[in-house]
Coordinates of C-alpha atoms and ligand atoms in Angstrom, one line a residue:
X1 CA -43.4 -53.7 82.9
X2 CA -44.7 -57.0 84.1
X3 CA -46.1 -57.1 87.8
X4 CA -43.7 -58.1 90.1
X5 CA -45.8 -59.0 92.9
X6 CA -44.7 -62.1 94.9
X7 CA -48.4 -63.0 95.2
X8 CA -51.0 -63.8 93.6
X9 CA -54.2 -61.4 93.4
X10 CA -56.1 -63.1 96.0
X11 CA -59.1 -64.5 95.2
X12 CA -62.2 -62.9 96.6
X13 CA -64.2 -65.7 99.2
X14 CA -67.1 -66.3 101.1
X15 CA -66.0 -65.4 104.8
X16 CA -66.1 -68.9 106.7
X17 CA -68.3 -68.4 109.3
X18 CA -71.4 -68.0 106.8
X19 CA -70.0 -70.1 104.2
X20 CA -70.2 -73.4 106.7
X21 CA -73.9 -73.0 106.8
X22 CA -74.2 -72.7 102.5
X23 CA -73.8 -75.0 100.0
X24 CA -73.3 -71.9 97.8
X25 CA -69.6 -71.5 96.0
X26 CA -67.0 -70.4 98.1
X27 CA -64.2 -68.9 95.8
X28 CA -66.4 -65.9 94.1
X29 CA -63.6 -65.4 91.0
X30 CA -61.4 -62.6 90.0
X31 CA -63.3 -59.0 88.3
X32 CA -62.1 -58.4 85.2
X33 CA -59.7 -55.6 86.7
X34 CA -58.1 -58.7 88.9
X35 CA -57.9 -61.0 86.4
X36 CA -56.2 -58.6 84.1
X37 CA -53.9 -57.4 87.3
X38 CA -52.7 -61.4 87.7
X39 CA -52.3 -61.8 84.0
X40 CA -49.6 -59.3 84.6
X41 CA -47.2 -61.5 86.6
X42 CA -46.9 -64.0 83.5
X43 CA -43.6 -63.0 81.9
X44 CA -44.6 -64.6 78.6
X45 CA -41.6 -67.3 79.1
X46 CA -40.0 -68.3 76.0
X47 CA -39.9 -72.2 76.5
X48 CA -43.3 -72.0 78.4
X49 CA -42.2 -74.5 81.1
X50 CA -45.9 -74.2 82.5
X51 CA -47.5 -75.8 79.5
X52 CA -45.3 -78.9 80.2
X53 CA -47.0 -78.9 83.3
X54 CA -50.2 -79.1 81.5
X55 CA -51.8 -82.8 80.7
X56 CA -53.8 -81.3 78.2
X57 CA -51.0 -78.6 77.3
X58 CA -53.3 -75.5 77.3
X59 CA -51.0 -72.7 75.2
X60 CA -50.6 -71.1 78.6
X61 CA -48.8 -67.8 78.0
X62 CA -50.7 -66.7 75.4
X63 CA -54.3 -66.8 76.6
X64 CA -52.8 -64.8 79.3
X65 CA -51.2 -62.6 77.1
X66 CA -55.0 -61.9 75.4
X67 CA -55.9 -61.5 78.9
X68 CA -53.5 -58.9 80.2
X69 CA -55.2 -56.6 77.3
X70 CA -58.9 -57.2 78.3
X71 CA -58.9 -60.0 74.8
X72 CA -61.1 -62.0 76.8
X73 CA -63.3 -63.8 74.1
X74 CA -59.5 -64.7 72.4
X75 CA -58.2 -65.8 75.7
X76 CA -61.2 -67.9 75.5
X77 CA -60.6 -69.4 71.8
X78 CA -57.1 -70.4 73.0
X79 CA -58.2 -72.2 76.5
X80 CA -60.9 -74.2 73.7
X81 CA -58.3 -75.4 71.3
X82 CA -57.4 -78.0 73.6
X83 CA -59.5 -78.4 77.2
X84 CA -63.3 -79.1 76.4
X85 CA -64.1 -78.1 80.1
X86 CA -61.9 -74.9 81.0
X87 CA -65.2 -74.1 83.4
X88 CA -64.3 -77.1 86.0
X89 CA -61.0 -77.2 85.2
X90 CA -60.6 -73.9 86.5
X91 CA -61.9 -74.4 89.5
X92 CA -61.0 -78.2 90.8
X93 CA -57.5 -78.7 88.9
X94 CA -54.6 -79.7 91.0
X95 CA -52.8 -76.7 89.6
X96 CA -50.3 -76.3 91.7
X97 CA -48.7 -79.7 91.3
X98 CA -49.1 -79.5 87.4
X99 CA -49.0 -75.7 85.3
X100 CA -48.0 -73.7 87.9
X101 CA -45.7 -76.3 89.9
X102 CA -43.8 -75.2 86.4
X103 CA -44.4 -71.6 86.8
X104 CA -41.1 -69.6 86.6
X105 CA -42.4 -67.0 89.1
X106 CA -43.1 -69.8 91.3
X107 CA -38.6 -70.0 92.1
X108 CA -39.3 -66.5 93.9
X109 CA -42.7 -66.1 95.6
X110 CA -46.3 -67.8 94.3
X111 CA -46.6 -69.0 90.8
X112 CA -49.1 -67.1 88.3
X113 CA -53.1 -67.8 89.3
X114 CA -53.2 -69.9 86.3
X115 CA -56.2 -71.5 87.6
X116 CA -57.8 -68.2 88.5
X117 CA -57.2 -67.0 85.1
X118 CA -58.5 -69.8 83.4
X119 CA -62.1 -69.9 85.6
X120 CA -62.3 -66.3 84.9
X121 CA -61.8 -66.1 81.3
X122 CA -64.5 -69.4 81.2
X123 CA -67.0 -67.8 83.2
X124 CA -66.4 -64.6 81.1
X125 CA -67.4 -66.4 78.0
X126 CA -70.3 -68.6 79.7
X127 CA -71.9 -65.1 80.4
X128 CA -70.8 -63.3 77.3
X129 CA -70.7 -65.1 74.0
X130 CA -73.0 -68.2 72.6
X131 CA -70.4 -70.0 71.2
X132 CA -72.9 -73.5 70.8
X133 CA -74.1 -73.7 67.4
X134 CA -71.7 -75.1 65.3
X135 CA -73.5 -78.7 64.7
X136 CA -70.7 -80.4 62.3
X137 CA -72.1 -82.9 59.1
X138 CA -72.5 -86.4 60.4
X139 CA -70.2 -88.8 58.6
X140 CA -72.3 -91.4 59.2
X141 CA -70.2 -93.5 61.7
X142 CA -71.6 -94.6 65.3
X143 CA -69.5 -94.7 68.2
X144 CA -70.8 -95.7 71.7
X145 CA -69.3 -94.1 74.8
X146 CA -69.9 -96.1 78.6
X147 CA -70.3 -93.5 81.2
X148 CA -70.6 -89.5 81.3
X149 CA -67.7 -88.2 83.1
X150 CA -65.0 -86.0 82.3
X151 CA -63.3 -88.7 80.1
X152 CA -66.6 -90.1 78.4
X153 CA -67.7 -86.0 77.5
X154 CA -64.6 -85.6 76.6
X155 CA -63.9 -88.1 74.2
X156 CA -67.8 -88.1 72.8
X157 CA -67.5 -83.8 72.1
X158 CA -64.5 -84.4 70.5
X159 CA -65.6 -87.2 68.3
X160 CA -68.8 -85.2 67.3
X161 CA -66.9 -82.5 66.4
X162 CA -65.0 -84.7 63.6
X163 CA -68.5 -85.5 62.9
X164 CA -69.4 -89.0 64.6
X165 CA -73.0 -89.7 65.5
X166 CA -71.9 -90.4 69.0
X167 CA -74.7 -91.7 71.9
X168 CA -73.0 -91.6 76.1
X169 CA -74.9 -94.0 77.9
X170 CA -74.8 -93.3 81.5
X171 CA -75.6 -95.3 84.2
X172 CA -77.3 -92.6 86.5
X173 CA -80.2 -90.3 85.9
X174 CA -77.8 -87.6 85.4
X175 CA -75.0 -86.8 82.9
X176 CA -71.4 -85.5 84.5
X177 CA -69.9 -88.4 86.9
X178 CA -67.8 -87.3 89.9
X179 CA -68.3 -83.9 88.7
X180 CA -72.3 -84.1 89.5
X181 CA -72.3 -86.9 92.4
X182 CA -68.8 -86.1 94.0
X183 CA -67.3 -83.1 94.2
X184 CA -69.7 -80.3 96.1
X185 CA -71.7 -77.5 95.0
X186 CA -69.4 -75.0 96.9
X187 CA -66.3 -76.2 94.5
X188 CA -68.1 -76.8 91.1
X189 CA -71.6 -75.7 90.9
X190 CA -73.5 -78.2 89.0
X191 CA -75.1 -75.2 86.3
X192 CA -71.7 -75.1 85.3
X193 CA -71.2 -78.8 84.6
X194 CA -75.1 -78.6 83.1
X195 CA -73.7 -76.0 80.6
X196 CA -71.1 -77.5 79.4
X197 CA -73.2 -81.2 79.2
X198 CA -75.7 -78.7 76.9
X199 CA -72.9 -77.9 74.8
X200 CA -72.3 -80.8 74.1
X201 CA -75.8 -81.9 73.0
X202 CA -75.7 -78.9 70.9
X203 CA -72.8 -80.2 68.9
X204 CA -74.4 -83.7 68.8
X205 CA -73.6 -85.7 71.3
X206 CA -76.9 -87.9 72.5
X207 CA -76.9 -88.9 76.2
X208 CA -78.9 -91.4 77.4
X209 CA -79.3 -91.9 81.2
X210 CA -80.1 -94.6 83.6
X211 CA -78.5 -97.0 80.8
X212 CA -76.4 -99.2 83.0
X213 CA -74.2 -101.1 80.6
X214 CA -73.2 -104.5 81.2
X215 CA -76.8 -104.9 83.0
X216 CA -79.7 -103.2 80.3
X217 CA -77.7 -103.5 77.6
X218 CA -73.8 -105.3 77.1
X219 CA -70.8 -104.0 75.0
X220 CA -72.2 -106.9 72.5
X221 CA -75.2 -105.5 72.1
X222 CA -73.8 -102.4 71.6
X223 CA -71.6 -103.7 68.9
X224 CA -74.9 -105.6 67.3
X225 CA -76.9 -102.1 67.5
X226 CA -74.2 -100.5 64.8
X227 CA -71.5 -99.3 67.1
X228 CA -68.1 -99.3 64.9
X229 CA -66.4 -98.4 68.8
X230 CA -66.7 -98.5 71.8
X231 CA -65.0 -96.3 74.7
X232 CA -65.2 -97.0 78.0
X233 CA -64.9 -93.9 81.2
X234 CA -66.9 -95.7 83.8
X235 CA -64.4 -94.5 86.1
X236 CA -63.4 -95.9 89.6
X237 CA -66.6 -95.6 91.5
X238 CA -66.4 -98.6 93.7
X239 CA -65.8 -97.3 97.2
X240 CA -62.7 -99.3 99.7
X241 CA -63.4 -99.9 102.6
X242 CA -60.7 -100.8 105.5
X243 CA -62.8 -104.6 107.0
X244 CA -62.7 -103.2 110.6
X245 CA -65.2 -104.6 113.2
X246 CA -68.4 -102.5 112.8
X247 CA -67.8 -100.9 109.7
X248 CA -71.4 -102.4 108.7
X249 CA -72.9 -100.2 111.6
X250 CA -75.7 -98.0 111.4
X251 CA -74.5 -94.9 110.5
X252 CA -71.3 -95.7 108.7
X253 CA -71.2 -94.5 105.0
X254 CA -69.0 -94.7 102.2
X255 CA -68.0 -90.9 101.0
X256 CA -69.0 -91.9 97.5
X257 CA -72.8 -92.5 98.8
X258 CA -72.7 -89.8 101.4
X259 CA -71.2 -87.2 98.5
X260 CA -74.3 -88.9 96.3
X261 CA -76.9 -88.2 98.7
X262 CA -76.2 -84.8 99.9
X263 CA -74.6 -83.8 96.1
X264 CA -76.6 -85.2 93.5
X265 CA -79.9 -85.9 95.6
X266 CA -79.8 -82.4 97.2
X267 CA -80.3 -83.9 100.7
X268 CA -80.0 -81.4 102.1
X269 CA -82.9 -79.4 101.4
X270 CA -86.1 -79.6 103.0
X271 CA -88.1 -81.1 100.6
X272 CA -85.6 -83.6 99.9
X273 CA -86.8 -87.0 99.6
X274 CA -83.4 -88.8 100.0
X275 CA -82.6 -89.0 103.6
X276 CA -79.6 -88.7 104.9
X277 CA -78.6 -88.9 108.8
X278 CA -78.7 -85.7 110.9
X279 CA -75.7 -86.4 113.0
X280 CA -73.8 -84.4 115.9
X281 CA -70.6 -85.9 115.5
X282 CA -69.1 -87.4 112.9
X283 CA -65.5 -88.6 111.7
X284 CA -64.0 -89.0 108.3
X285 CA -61.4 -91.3 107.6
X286 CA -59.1 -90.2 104.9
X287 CA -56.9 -87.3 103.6
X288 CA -57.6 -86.7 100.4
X289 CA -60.0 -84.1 98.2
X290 CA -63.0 -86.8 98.6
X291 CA -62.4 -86.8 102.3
X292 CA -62.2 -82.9 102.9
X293 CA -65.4 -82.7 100.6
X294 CA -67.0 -85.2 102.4
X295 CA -66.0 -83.6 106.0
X296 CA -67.0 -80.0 104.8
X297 CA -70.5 -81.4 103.4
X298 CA -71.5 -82.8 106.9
X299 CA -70.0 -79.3 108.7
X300 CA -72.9 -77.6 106.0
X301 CA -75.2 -80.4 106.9
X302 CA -75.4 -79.1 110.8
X303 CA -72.7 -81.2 112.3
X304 CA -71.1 -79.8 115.3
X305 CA -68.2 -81.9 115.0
X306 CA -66.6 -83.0 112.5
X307 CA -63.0 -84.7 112.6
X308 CA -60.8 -86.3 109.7
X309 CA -58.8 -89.1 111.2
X310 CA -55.7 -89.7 108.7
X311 CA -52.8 -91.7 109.6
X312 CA -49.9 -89.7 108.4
X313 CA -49.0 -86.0 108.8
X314 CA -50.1 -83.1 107.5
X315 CA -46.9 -83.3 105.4
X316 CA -48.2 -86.0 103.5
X317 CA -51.9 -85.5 103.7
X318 CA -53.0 -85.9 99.5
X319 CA -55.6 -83.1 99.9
X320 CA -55.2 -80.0 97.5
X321 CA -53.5 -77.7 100.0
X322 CA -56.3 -74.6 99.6
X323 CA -59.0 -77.4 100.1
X324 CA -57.1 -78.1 103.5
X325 CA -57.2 -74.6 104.8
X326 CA -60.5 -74.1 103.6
X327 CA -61.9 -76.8 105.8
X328 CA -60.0 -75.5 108.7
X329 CA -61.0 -72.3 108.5
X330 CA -64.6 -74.0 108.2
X331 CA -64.2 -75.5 111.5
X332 CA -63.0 -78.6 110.3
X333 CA -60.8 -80.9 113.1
X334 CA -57.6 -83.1 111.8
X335 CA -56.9 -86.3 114.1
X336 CA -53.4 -86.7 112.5
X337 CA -50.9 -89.7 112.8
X338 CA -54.1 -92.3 114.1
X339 CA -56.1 -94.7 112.6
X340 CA -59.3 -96.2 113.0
X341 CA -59.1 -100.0 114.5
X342 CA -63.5 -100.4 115.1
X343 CA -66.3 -98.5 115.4
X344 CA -68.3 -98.6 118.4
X345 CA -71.9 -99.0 118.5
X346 CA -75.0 -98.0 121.1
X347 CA -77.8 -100.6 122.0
X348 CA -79.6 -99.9 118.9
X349 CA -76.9 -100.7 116.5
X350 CA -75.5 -97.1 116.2
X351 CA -72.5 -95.7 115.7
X352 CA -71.5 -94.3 119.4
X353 CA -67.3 -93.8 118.5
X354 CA -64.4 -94.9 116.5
X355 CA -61.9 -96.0 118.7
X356 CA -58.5 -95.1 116.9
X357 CA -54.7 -95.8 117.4
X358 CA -51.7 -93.4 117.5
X359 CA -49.2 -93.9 114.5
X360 CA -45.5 -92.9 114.3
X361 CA -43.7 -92.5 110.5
X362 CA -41.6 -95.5 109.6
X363 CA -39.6 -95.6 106.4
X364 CA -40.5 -94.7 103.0
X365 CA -43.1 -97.4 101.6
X366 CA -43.1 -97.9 97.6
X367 CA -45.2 -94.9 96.9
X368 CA -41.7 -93.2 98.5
X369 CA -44.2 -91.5 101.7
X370 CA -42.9 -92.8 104.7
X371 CA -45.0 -95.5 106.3
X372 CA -47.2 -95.6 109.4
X373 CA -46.6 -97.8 111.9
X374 CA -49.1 -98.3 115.0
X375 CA -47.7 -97.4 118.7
X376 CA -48.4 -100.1 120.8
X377 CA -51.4 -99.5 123.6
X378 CA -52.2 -96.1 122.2
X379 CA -55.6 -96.4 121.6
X380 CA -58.5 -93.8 122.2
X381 CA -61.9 -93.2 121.1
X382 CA -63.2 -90.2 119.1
X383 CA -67.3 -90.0 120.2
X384 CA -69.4 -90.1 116.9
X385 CA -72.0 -90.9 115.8
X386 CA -71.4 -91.2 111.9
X387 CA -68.7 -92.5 110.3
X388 CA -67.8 -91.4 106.3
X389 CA -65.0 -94.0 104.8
X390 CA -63.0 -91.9 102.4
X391 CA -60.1 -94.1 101.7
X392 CA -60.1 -94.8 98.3
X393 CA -62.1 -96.5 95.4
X394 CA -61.7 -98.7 92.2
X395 CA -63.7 -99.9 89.1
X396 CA -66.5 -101.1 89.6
X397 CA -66.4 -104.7 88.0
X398 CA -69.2 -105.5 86.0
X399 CA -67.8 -104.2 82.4
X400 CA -65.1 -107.0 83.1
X401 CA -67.3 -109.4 84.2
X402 CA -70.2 -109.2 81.2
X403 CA -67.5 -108.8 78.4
X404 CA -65.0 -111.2 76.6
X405 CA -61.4 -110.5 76.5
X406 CA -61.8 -107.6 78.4
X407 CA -58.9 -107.8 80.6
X408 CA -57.9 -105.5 83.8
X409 CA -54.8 -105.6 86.2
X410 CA -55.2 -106.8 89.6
X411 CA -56.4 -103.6 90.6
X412 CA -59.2 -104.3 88.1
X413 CA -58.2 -101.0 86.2
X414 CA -58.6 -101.8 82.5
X415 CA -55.4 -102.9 80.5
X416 CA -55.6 -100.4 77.3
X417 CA -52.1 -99.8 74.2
X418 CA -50.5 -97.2 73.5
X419 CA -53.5 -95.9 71.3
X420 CA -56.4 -96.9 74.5
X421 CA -57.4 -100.0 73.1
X422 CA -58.2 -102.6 75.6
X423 CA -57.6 -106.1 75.1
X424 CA -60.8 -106.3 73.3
X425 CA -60.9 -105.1 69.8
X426 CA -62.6 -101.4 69.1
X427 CA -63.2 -101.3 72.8
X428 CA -61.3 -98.1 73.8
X429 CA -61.0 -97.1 77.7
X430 CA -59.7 -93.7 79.5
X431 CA -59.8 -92.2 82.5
X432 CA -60.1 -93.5 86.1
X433 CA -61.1 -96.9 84.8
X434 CA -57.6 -97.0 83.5
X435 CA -56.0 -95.5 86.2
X436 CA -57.6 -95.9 89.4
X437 CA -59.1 -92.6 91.2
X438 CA -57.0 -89.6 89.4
X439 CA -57.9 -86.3 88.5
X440 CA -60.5 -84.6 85.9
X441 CA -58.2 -83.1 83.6
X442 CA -55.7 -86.8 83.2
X443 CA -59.5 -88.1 82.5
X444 CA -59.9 -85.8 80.2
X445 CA -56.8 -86.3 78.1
X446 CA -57.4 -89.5 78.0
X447 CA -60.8 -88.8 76.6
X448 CA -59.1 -86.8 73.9
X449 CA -56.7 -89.2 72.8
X450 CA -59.4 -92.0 72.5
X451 CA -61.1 -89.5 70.4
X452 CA -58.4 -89.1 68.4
X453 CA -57.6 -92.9 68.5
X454 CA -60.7 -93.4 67.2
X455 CA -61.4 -91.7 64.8
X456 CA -57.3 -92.7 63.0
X457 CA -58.5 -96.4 63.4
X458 CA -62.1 -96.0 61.6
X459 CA -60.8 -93.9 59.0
X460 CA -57.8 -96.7 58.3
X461 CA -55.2 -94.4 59.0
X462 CA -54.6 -96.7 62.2
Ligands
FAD1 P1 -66.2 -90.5 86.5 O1 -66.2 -89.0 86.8 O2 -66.3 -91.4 87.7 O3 -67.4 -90.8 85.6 C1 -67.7 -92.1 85.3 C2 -69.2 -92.2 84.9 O4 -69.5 -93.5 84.4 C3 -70.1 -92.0 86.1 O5 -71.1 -91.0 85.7 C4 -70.8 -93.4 86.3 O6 -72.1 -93.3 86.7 C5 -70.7 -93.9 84.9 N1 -70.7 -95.4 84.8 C6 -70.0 -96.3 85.6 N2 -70.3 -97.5 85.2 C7 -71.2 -97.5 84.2 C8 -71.8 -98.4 83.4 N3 -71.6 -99.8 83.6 N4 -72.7 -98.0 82.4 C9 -72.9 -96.7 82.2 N5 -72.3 -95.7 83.0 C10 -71.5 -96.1 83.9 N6 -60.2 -84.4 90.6 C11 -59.6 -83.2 90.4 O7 -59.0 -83.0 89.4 N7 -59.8 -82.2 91.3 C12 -60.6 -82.3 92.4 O8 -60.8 -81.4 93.1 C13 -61.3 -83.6 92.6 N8 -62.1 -83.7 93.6 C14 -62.8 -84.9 93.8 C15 -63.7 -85.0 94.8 C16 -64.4 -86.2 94.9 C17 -65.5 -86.3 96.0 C18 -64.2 -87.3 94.0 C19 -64.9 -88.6 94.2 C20 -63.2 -87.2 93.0 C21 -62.5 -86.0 92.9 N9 -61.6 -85.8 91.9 C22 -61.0 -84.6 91.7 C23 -61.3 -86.9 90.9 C24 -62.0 -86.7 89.6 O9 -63.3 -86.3 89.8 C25 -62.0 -88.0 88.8 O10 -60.6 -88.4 88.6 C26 -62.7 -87.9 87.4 O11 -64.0 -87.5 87.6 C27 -62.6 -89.2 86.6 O12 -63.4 -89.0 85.4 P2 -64.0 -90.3 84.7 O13 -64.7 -89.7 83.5 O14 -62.9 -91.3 84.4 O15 -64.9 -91.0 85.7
SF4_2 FE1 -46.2 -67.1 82.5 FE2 -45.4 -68.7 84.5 FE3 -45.9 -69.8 82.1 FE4 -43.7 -68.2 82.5 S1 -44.0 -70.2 83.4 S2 -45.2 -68.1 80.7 S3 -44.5 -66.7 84.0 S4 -47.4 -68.8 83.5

C-alpha cells in the first residue's frame, strides 16, 4: 500500500535563529528511514508525467522505486544515466515548477520530495561507493570547452566519457561557475561541487584555471593548438544594473561581486584577505534566488537589517518559494510593490538610504506578469548603508567581441541551431550564454546535447 500522506516527509533543518549566524547548510537531508518513507508516496505512474517535467528526463519512478526497497546504490545508477550532477541538482533545482509541478500526487496535497529523494540517494553514494575509476580509451580527438559551469562540466564529462581528450579552460582560479561564486554555502556546499569537479578529472577531463579566453588565449588559438571543437558555457555573468543616481556610491555592490566575495573568497572569515563591508543596514533590490542569497548572506555577515525591495508582489516574486520562507524565517524584511529611484549618500561618499517609490500592478506586460506602475508622490527612504543590485545579468561580451562570425541576439546571448552550433563553424555554445540567466539543470542539458552534438559531427555522422 503506497503512503498516502498529503505531505511530504519534512525535511530535517537548521532552526533559524542559529542558522542566520552559520554559513553551514541549512536543509540537513532525509535518514535513510525518511527517504525510504517519501519514496512511498510515488505511485509508480504508468505514463510518468513527472519525467516530462524533467529537462534532463531522469527515469523518475524507478529510482524511487529502488529506493522504496533500501536499493540505494541502484537508485543511484539510474539518477547517473542521465544527470552528471544529481548532488546539486538535488539541492538547488526548481523542482517544483519542473518534476514535481507534474507530480500526480501533487492534484491532491504536495507532490513526491523528488528533490529530497534525489539529494539523498546522491549523498548516499558520495559516502558509500567509489564509483570514479573508469578512465575510458582516448580516441585521440581534442575538444576545448570555455568556462566550468554546470554546462561546460557537463558537456566536457560527457565527451570524456565517449573518450575525447577534453581541456575546460576557466576564467577564475576555481572550477564550478555560479555553483562556486554564486549560490551559498548554506544551499550547496562547495565539497560537494569539489567532488563532483574530481570526478570529473578522474574520467579525464583537464581543467585549467585562470585561462580567460578571448584575453590569454582566443577561440583561434584554440583552434591553431589542435582543437577539432569548441563549446562555449561562459554563462551570463555580467551583472544589470538599473542607471539610478548614486548607484556608483560607496557601498553599492553588484550581487554577482558581493556573492563572489563572501562565496568564493570566504569573506567572511577572519583571516580572510578579501574585504568586504561590515554594514548595519543594507537593502537588496530584486526578487529572485540571487537576491534572497545575496540578502541571507549579509543577515550571516552581521547585518541587522536587511530589506529586499522588489517592485511587484509576493505573487509574482521569481524566488523559489522555500528559499522565500527560509529568508523570512531568517529575519529577512520584504519592501514589496516599491522601487528604488537613488541612493542617498553621507559626506564621505556613503551610502546613507535608498529612497524608493510605491508601485501599484498595471496590466499584464509581455512576460504575461502584470506590470508596475509608480504612484505618484509616494516616495520614502529605507536608511542603509549598503546597497546589493540583484536585478539581473547577461553575457559578458568579450567571446563576441574577439571572435569572427560569432553572432549573439540583442541580448548578446549567443545565436546557436538546432544541434548548438553557433554561427561560427565547430564553435558549439549552451547554457546561460545561450539563454540569458536560467537554471543549472537547462545548463546542463544543454551541456549534454553539445556533447552529443559533438561528438555526431566529428565522427561524420553529422
Ligand atoms: P555559469 O555557472 O555562469 O558558469 C560559467 C563559467 O564560465 C564561469 O565559471 C565563468 O567564470 C566562466 N567564464 C566566463 N567567461 C569566460 C571566459 N571568457 N573564459 C573562460 N571562462 C569563462 N539555478 C538553479 O537551478 N537553482 C538555484 O537555486 C539557483 N540559484 C542561483 C543563485 C545565484 C546567486 C546565481 C547567480 C544563479 C543561480 N542559479 C540557480 C542559476 C544557475 O546557477 C545558472 O543558470 C547556471 O549556473 C548556468 O550555468 P552555466 O554553466 O551556463 O554558467
Ligand atoms: Fe511518482 Fe509523482 Fe512520478 Fe507518479 S508523477 S511516478 S507519483 S513521482
Amino acid at each position: 500500500m503506497p503512503n498516502m500522506s498529503l505531505k511530504k516527509v519534512a525535511m530535517p533543518l537548521q532552526d533559524g535563529e542559529v542558522r542566520r549566524n552559520n554559513f553551514d547548510e541549512v536543509a540537513l537531508g532525509y535518514t535513510k528511514e525518511m527517504a525510504m518513507e517519501e519514496a512511498e508516496r510515488c505511485l509508480n505512474c504508468k505514463h510518468s508525467p513527472c519525467i516530462s517535467g524533467c529537462p534532463v528526463a531522469v527515469n523518475i519512478p524507478a529510482f524511487i522505486n529502488e529506493v522504496k526497497q533500501g536499493n540505494f546504490e541502484a537508485a543511484y545508477k539510474i539518477i547517473r544515466e542521465t544527470s552528471s550532477l544529481p548532488a546539486v541538482c538535488g539541492r538547488v533545482c526548481p523542482q517544483e515548477s519542473q518534476c514535481e509541478k507534474h507530480c500526480v500526487r501533487g492534484v491532491k496535497g504536495e507532490a513526491v520530495g523528488i528533490g529530497r529523494l534525489e539529494r539523498f540517494v546522491a549523498d548516499w553514494a558520495r559516502e558509500n561507493l567509489n564509483e570514479y575509476n573508469q578512465c575510458t580509451v582516448s580516441n585521440h580527438h581534442k575538444v576545448a570547452v570555455i568556462g566550468g559551469g554546470p554546462a561546460g562540466l557537463t558537456c566536457a564529462g560527457d565527451l570524456a566519457k565517449k573518450g575525447y581528450e577534453v581541456t575546460v579552460y576557466e576564467a577564475l582560479h576555481v572550477a564550478g561557475g555560479v555553483l562556486v561564486y554564486g549560490i551559498p554555502e548554506f544551499r550547496l556546499p562547495k565539497s560537494i561541487v569539489n567532488y563532483e569537479i574530481e570526478g570529473l578529472k578522474q574520467v579525464g577531463v583537464k581543467i585549467e584555471t585562470n585561462m580567460v579566453i578571448g584575453k590569454i588565449l582566443t577561440i583561434d588559438e584554440l583552434f591553431e593548438a589542435g582543437y577539432e571543437a569548441i563549446f562555449i558555457g561562459s554563462g551570463a555573468g555580467l551583472p544589470n544594473f538599473m542607471n539610478i543616481p548614486g548607484e556608483n556610491l560607496k557601498g553599492v555592490y553588484s550581487a554577482n561581486e558581493f556573492l563572489t566575495r563572501v562565496n568564493l573568497m570566504k569573506a567572511y572569515q577572519p583571516d580572510s584577505e578579501t574585504p568586504i563591508q561590515h554594514a548595519r543596514r543594507c537593502v537588496v533590490v530584486g526578487g529572485g534566488n540571487v537576491a534572497m542569497d545575496a540578502a541571507r548572506c549579509a543577515k550571516r555577515l552581521g547585518v541587522e537589517n536587511v530589506t529586499i525591495v522588489y517592485r511587484r508582489s509576493m505573487e509574482e516574486l521569481p524566488a523559489r518559494r522555500e528559499e522565500v520562507e527560509h529568508a523570512q524565517e531568517e529575519g529577512i524584511e520584504f519592501q514589496l510593490l516599491c522601487n528604488p529611484v537613488r541612493v542617498h549618500s553621507d559626506e564621505y561618499g556613503n551610502v546613507s538610504g535608498v529612497e524608493c517609490i510605491r508601485m501599484e500592478l498595471g496590466d499584464a506586460d509581455s512576460s504575461g506578469r502584470r506590470r508596475p506602475v509608480e504612484i505618484k508622490d509616494s516616495n520614502f527612504i529605507i536608511e542603509a548603508d549598503c546597497m546589493i543590485m540583484a536585478i539581473g545579468t547577461s553575457p559578458n561580451p568579450l567571446l563576441r567581441s574577439t571572435t569572427e562570425h560569432l553572432e549573439a541576439n540583442k541580448r548578446g546571448c549567443l545565436i546557436v541551431d538546432e544541434d548548438s552550433m553557433t554561427t561560427r563553424e565547430n564553435v558549439y555554445a549552451g547554457g546561460d550564454a545561450v539563454t540569458g540567466a536560467a537554471t543549472v539543470i537547462l545548463a546542463m542539458g544543454a551541456g549534454k546535447k553539445a556533447a552529443e552534438a559533438i561528438d555526431n559531427k566529428i565522427k561524420g555522422n553529422a
